[in-house]
PDB file of C-alpha atoms in Angstrom:
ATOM      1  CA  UNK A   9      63.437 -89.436 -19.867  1.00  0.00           C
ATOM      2  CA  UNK A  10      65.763 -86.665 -18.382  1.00  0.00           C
ATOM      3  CA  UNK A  11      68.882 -87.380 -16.677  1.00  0.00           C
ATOM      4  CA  UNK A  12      71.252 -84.955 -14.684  1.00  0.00           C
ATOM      5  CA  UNK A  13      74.708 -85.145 -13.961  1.00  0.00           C
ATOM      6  CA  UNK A  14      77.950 -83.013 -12.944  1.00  0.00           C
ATOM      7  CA  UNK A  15      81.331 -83.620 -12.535  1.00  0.00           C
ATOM      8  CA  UNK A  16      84.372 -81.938 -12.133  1.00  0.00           C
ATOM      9  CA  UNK A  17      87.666 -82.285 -14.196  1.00  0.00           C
ATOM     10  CA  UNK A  18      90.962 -80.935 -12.565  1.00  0.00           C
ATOM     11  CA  UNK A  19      91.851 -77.854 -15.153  1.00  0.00           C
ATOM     12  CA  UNK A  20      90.537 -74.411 -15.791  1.00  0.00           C
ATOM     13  CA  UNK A  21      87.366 -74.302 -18.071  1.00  0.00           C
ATOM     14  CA  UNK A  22      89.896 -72.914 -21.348  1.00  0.00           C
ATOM     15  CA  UNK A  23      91.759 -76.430 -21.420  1.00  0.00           C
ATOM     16  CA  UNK A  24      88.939 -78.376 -20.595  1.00  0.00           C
ATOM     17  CA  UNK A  25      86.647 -77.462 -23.327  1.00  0.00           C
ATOM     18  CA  UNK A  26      88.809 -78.211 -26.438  1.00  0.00           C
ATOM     19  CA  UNK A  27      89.270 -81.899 -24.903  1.00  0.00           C
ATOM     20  CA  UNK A  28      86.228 -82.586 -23.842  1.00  0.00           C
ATOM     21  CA  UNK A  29      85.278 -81.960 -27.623  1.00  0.00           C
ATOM     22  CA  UNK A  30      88.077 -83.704 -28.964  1.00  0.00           C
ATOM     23  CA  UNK A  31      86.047 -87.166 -29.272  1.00  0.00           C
ATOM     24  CA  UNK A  32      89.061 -88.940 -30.321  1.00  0.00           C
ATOM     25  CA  UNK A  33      90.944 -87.915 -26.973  1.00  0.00           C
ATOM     26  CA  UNK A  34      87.283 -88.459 -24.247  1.00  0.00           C
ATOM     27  CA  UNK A  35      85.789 -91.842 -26.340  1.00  0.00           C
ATOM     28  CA  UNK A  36      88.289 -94.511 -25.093  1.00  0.00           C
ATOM     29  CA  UNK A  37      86.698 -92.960 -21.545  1.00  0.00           C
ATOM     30  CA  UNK A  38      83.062 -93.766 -22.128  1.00  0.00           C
ATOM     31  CA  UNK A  39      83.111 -97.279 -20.667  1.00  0.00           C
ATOM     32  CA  UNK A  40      81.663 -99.973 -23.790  1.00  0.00           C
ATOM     33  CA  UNK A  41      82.223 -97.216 -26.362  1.00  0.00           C
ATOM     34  CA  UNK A  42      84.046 -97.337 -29.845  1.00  0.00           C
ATOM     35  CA  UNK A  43      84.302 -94.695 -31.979  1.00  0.00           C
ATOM     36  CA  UNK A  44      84.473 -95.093 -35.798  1.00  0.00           C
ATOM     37  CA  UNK A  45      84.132 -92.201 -38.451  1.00  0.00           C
ATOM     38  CA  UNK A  46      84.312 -88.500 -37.048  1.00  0.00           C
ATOM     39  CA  UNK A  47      85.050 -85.728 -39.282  1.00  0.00           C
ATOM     40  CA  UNK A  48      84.875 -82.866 -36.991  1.00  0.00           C
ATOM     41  CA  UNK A  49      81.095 -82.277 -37.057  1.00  0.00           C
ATOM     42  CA  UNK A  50      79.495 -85.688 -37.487  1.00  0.00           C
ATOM     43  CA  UNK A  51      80.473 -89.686 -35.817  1.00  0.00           C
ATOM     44  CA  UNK A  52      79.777 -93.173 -35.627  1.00  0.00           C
ATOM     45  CA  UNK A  53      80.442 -95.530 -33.254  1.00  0.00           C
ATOM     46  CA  UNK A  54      79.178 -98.637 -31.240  1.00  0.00           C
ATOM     47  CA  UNK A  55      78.608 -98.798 -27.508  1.00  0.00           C
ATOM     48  CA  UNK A  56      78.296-102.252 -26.205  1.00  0.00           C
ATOM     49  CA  UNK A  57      76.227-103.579 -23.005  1.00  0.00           C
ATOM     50  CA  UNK A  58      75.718-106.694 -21.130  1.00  0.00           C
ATOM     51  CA  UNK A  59      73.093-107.161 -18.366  1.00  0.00           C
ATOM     52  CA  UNK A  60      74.522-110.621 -16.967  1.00  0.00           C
ATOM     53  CA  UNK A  61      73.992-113.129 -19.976  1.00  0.00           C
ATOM     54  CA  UNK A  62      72.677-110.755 -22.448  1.00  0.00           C
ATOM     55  CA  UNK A  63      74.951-108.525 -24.875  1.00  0.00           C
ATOM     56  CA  UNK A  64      73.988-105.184 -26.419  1.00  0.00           C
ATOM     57  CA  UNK A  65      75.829-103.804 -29.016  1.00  0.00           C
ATOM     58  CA  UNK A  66      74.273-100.828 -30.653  1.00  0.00           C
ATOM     59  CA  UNK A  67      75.549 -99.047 -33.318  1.00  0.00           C
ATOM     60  CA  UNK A  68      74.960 -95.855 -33.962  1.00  0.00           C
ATOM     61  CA  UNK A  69      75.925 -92.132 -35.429  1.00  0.00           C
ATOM     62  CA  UNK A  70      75.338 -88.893 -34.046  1.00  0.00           C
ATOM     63  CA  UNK A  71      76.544 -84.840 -34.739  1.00  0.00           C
ATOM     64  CA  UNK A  72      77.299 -81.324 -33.285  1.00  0.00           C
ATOM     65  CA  UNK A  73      74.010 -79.602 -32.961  1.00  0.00           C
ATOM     66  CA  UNK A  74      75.813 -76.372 -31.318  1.00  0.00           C
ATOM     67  CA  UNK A  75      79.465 -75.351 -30.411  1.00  0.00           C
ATOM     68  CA  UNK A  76      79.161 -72.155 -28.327  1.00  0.00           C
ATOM     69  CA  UNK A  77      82.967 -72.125 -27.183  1.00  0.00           C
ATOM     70  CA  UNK A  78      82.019 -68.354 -25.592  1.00  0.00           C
ATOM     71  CA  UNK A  79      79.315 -70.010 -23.357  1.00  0.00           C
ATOM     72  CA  UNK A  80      81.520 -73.308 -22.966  1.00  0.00           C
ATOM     73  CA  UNK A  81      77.672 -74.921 -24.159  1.00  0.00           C
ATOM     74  CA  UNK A  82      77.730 -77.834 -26.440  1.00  0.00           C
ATOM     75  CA  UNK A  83      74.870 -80.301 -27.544  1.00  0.00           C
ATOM     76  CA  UNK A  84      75.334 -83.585 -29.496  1.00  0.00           C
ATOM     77  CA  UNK A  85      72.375 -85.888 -30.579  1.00  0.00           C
ATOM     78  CA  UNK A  86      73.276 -89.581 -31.691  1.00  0.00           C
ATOM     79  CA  UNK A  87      70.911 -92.466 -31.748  1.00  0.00           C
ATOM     80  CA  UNK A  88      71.509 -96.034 -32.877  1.00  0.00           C
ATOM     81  CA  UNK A  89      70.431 -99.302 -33.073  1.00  0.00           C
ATOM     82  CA  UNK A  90      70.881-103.381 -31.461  1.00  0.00           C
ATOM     83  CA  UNK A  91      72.407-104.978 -33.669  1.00  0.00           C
ATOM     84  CA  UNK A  92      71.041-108.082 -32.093  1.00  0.00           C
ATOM     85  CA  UNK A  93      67.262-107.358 -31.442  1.00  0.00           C
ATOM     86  CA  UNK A  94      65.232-104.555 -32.599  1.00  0.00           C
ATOM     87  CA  UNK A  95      66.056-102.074 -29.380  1.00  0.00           C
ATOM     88  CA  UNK A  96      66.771 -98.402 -30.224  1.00  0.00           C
ATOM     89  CA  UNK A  97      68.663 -95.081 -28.462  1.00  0.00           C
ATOM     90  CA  UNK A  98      68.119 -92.240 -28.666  1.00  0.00           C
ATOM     91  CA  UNK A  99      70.086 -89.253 -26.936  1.00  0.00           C
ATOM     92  CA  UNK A 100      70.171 -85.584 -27.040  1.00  0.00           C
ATOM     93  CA  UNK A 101      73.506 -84.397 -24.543  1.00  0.00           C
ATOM     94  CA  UNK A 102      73.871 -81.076 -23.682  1.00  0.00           C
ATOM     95  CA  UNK A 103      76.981 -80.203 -21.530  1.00  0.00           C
ATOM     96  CA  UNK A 104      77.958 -76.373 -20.044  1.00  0.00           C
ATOM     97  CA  UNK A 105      81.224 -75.977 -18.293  1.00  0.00           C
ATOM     98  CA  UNK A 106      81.825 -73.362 -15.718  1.00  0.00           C
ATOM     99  CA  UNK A 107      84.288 -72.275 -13.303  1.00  0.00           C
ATOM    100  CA  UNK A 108      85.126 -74.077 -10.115  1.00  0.00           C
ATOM    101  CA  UNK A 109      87.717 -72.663  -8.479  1.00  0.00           C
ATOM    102  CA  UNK A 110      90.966 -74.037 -10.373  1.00  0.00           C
ATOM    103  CA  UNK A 111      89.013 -76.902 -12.029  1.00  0.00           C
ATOM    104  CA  UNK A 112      86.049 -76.933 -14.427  1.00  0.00           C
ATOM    105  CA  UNK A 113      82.739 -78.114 -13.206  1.00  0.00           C
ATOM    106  CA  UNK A 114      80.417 -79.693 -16.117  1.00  0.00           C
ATOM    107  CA  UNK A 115      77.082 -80.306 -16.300  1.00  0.00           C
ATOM    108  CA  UNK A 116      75.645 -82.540 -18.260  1.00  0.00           C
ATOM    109  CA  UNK A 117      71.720 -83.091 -19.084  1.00  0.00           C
ATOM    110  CA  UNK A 118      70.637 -85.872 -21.506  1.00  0.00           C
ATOM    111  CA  UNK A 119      66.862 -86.878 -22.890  1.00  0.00           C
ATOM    112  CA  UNK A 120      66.945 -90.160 -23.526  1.00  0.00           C
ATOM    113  CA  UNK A 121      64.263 -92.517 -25.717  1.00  0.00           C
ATOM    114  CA  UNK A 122      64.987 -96.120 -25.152  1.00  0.00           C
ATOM    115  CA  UNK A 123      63.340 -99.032 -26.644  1.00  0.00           C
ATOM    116  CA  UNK A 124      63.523-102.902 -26.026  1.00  0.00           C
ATOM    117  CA  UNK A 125      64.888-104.934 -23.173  1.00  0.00           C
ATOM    118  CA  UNK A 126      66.483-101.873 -21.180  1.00  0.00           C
ATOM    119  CA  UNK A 127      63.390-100.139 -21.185  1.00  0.00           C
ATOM    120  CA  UNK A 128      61.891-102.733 -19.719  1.00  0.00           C
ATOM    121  CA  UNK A 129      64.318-101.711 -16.317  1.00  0.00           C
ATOM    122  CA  UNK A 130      62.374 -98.511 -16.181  1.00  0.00           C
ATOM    123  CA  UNK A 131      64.326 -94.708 -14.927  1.00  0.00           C
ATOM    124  CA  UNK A 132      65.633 -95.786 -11.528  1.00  0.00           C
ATOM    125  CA  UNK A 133      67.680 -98.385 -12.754  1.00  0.00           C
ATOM    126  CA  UNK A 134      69.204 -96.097 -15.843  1.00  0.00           C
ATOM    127  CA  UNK A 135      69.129 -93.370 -13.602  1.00  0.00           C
ATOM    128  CA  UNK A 136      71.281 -95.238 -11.406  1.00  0.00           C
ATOM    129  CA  UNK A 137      73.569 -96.960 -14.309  1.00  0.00           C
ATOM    130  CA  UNK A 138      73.994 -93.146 -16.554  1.00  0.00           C
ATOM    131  CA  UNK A 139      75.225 -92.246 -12.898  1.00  0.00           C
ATOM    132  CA  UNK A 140      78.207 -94.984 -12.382  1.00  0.00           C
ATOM    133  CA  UNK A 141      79.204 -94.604 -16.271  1.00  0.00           C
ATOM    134  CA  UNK A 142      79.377 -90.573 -15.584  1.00  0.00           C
ATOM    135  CA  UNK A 143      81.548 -91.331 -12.373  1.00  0.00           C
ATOM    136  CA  UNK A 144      83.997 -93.751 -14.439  1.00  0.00           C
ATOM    137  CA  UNK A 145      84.092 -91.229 -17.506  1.00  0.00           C
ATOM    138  CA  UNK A 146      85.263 -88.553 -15.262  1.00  0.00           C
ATOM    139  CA  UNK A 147      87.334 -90.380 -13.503  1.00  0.00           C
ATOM    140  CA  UNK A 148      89.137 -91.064 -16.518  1.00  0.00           C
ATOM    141  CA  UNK A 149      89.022 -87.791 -18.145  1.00  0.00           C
ATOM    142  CA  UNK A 150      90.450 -86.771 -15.144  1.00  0.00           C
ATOM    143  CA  UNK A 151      93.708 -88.861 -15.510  1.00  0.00           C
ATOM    144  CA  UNK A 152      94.030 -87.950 -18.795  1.00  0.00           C
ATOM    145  CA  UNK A 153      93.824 -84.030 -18.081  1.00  0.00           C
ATOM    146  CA  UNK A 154      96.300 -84.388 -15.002  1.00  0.00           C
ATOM    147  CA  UNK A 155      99.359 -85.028 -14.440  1.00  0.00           C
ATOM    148  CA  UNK A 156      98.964 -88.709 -15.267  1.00  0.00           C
ATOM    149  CA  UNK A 157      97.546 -87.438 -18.748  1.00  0.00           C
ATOM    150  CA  UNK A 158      99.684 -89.489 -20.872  1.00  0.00           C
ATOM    151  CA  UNK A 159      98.104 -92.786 -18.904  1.00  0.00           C
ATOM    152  CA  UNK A 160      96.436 -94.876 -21.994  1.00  0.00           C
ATOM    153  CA  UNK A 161      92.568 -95.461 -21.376  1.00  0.00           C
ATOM    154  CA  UNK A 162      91.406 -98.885 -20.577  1.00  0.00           C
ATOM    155  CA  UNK A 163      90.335-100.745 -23.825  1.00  0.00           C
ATOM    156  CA  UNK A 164      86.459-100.545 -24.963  1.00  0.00           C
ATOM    157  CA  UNK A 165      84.631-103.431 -22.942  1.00  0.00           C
ATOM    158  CA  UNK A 166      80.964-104.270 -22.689  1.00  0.00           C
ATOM    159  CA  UNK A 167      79.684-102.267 -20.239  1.00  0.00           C
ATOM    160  CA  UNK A 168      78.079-105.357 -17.307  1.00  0.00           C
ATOM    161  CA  UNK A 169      75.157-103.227 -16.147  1.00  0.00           C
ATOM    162  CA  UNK A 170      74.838-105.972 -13.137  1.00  0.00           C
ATOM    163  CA  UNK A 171      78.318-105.348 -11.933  1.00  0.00           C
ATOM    164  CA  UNK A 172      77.997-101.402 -12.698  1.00  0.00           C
ATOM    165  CA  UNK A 173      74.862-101.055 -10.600  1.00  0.00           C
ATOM    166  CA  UNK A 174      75.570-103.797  -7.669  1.00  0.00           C
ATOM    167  CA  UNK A 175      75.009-101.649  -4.561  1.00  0.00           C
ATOM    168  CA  UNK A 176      72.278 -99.497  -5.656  1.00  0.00           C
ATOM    169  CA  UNK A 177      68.774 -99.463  -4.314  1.00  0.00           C
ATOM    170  CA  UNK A 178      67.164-100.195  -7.658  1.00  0.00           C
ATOM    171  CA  UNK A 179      69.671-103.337  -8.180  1.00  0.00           C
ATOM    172  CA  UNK A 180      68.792-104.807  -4.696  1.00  0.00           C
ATOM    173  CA  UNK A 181      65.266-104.507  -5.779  1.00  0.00           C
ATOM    174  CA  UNK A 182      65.298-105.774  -8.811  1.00  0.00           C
ATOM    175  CA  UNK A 183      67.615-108.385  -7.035  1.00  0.00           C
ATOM    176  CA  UNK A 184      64.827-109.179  -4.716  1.00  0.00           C
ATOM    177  CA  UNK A 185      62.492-109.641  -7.388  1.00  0.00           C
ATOM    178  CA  UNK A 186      64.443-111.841  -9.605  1.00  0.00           C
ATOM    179  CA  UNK A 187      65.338-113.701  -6.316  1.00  0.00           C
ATOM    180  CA  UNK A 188      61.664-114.663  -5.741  1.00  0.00           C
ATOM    181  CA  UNK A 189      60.426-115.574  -9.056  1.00  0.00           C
ATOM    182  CA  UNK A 190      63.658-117.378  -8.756  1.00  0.00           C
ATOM    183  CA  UNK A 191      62.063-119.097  -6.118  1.00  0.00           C
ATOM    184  CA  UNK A 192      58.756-119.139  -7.495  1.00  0.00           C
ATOM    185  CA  UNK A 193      59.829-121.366 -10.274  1.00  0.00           C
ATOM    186  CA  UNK A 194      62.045-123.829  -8.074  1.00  0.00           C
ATOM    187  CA  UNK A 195      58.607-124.423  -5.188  1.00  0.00           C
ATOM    188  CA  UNK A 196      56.729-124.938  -8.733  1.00  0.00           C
ATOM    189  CA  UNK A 197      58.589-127.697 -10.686  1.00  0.00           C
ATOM    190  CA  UNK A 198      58.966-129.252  -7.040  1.00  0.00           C
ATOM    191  CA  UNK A 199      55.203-129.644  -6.650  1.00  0.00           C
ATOM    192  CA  UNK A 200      54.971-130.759 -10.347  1.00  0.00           C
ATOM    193  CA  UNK A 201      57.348-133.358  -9.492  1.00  0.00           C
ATOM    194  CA  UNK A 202      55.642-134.360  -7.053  1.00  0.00           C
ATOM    195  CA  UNK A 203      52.113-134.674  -9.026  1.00  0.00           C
ATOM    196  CA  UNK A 204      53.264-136.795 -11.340  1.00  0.00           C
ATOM    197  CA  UNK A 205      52.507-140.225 -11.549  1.00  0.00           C
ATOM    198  CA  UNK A 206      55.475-142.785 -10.333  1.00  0.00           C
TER     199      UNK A 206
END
């Protein structure tokens, strides 16, 4: 699947691009993510997720696939894997910065091949997660390229897609759903009860 984003960080496009490919400087701002090995070019790292009671951790590597600093383009691909089921990621991120005003607008475009129990949410709900993460990363990048730069980044914590999405369309629906199998399974075991023999 394709998803689009854009946001806007609060410096010209000539100091924005050498952080926002300084992944030692933007990964404490990408909200569950660790980074581990980077040597310039190539990375690892682990990202983790919860959705309520369940726990994602998937750990991955990924690399520089272009670096045009004239065209302020740059694409990364990375996939990994849960380390506690058999789920996969897989990501190709292309970001272009341009001019906006004073302040650099970025946009960022990402196919994404996901396998396991998050696929199972389908687009809308990733759609609408990708969308809150972006929001917090900039937000953060933000403070860090201001004048409150020098503010440390929140430490790496799961990411709780529940709490991240709570609002959304696609969480009150699946919300709704969950709320009537919910109640599905409580009229059930009632009228089971009931059957049986005293």
């Amino acid at each position: 699947m394709r998803l689009d984003h854009s946001f806007t960080v609060p410096v010209p496009v000539d100091a924005a691009w050498p952080v926002l490919l300084d992944l030692p400087t933007v990964a404490p701002c990408l909200p569950g993510a660790r980074l581990g090995d980077y040597d310039g070019e190539t990375f690892a790292g682990t990202v983790q997720v919860k959705l309520g009671p369940i726990a994602l951790e998937y750990r991955g590597q990924g690399r520089f696939v272009e670096r045009d600093e004239a065209a302020h383009r740059a694409v990364i691909e990375a996939s990994g894997r849960d380390t506690r089921s058999a789920g996969t990621a897989r990501a190709t991120v292309t970001a272009v910065l341009a001019p906006d005003g004073d302040a650099t607008r970025v946009q960022v475009a990402t196919e994404l091949t996901v396998t396991g129990r998050p696929a199972q949410f389908g687009r809308n709900l990733l759609a609408d997660v990708s969308g809150r993460l972006v929001e917090q990363f900039a937000d953060c990048l933000a403070a860090r390229l201001g004048e409150s730069g020098a503010t440390q980044a929140p430490p790496a914590e799961p990411v709780d897609l529940i709490r991240v999405t709570a609002g959304t369309a696609s969480f009150r629906r699946y919300a709704r759903y969950a709320l009537l199998a919910g109640a599905a399974l409580v009229a059930w075991l009632l009228i089971r009860g009931r059957r049986r023999p005293a």
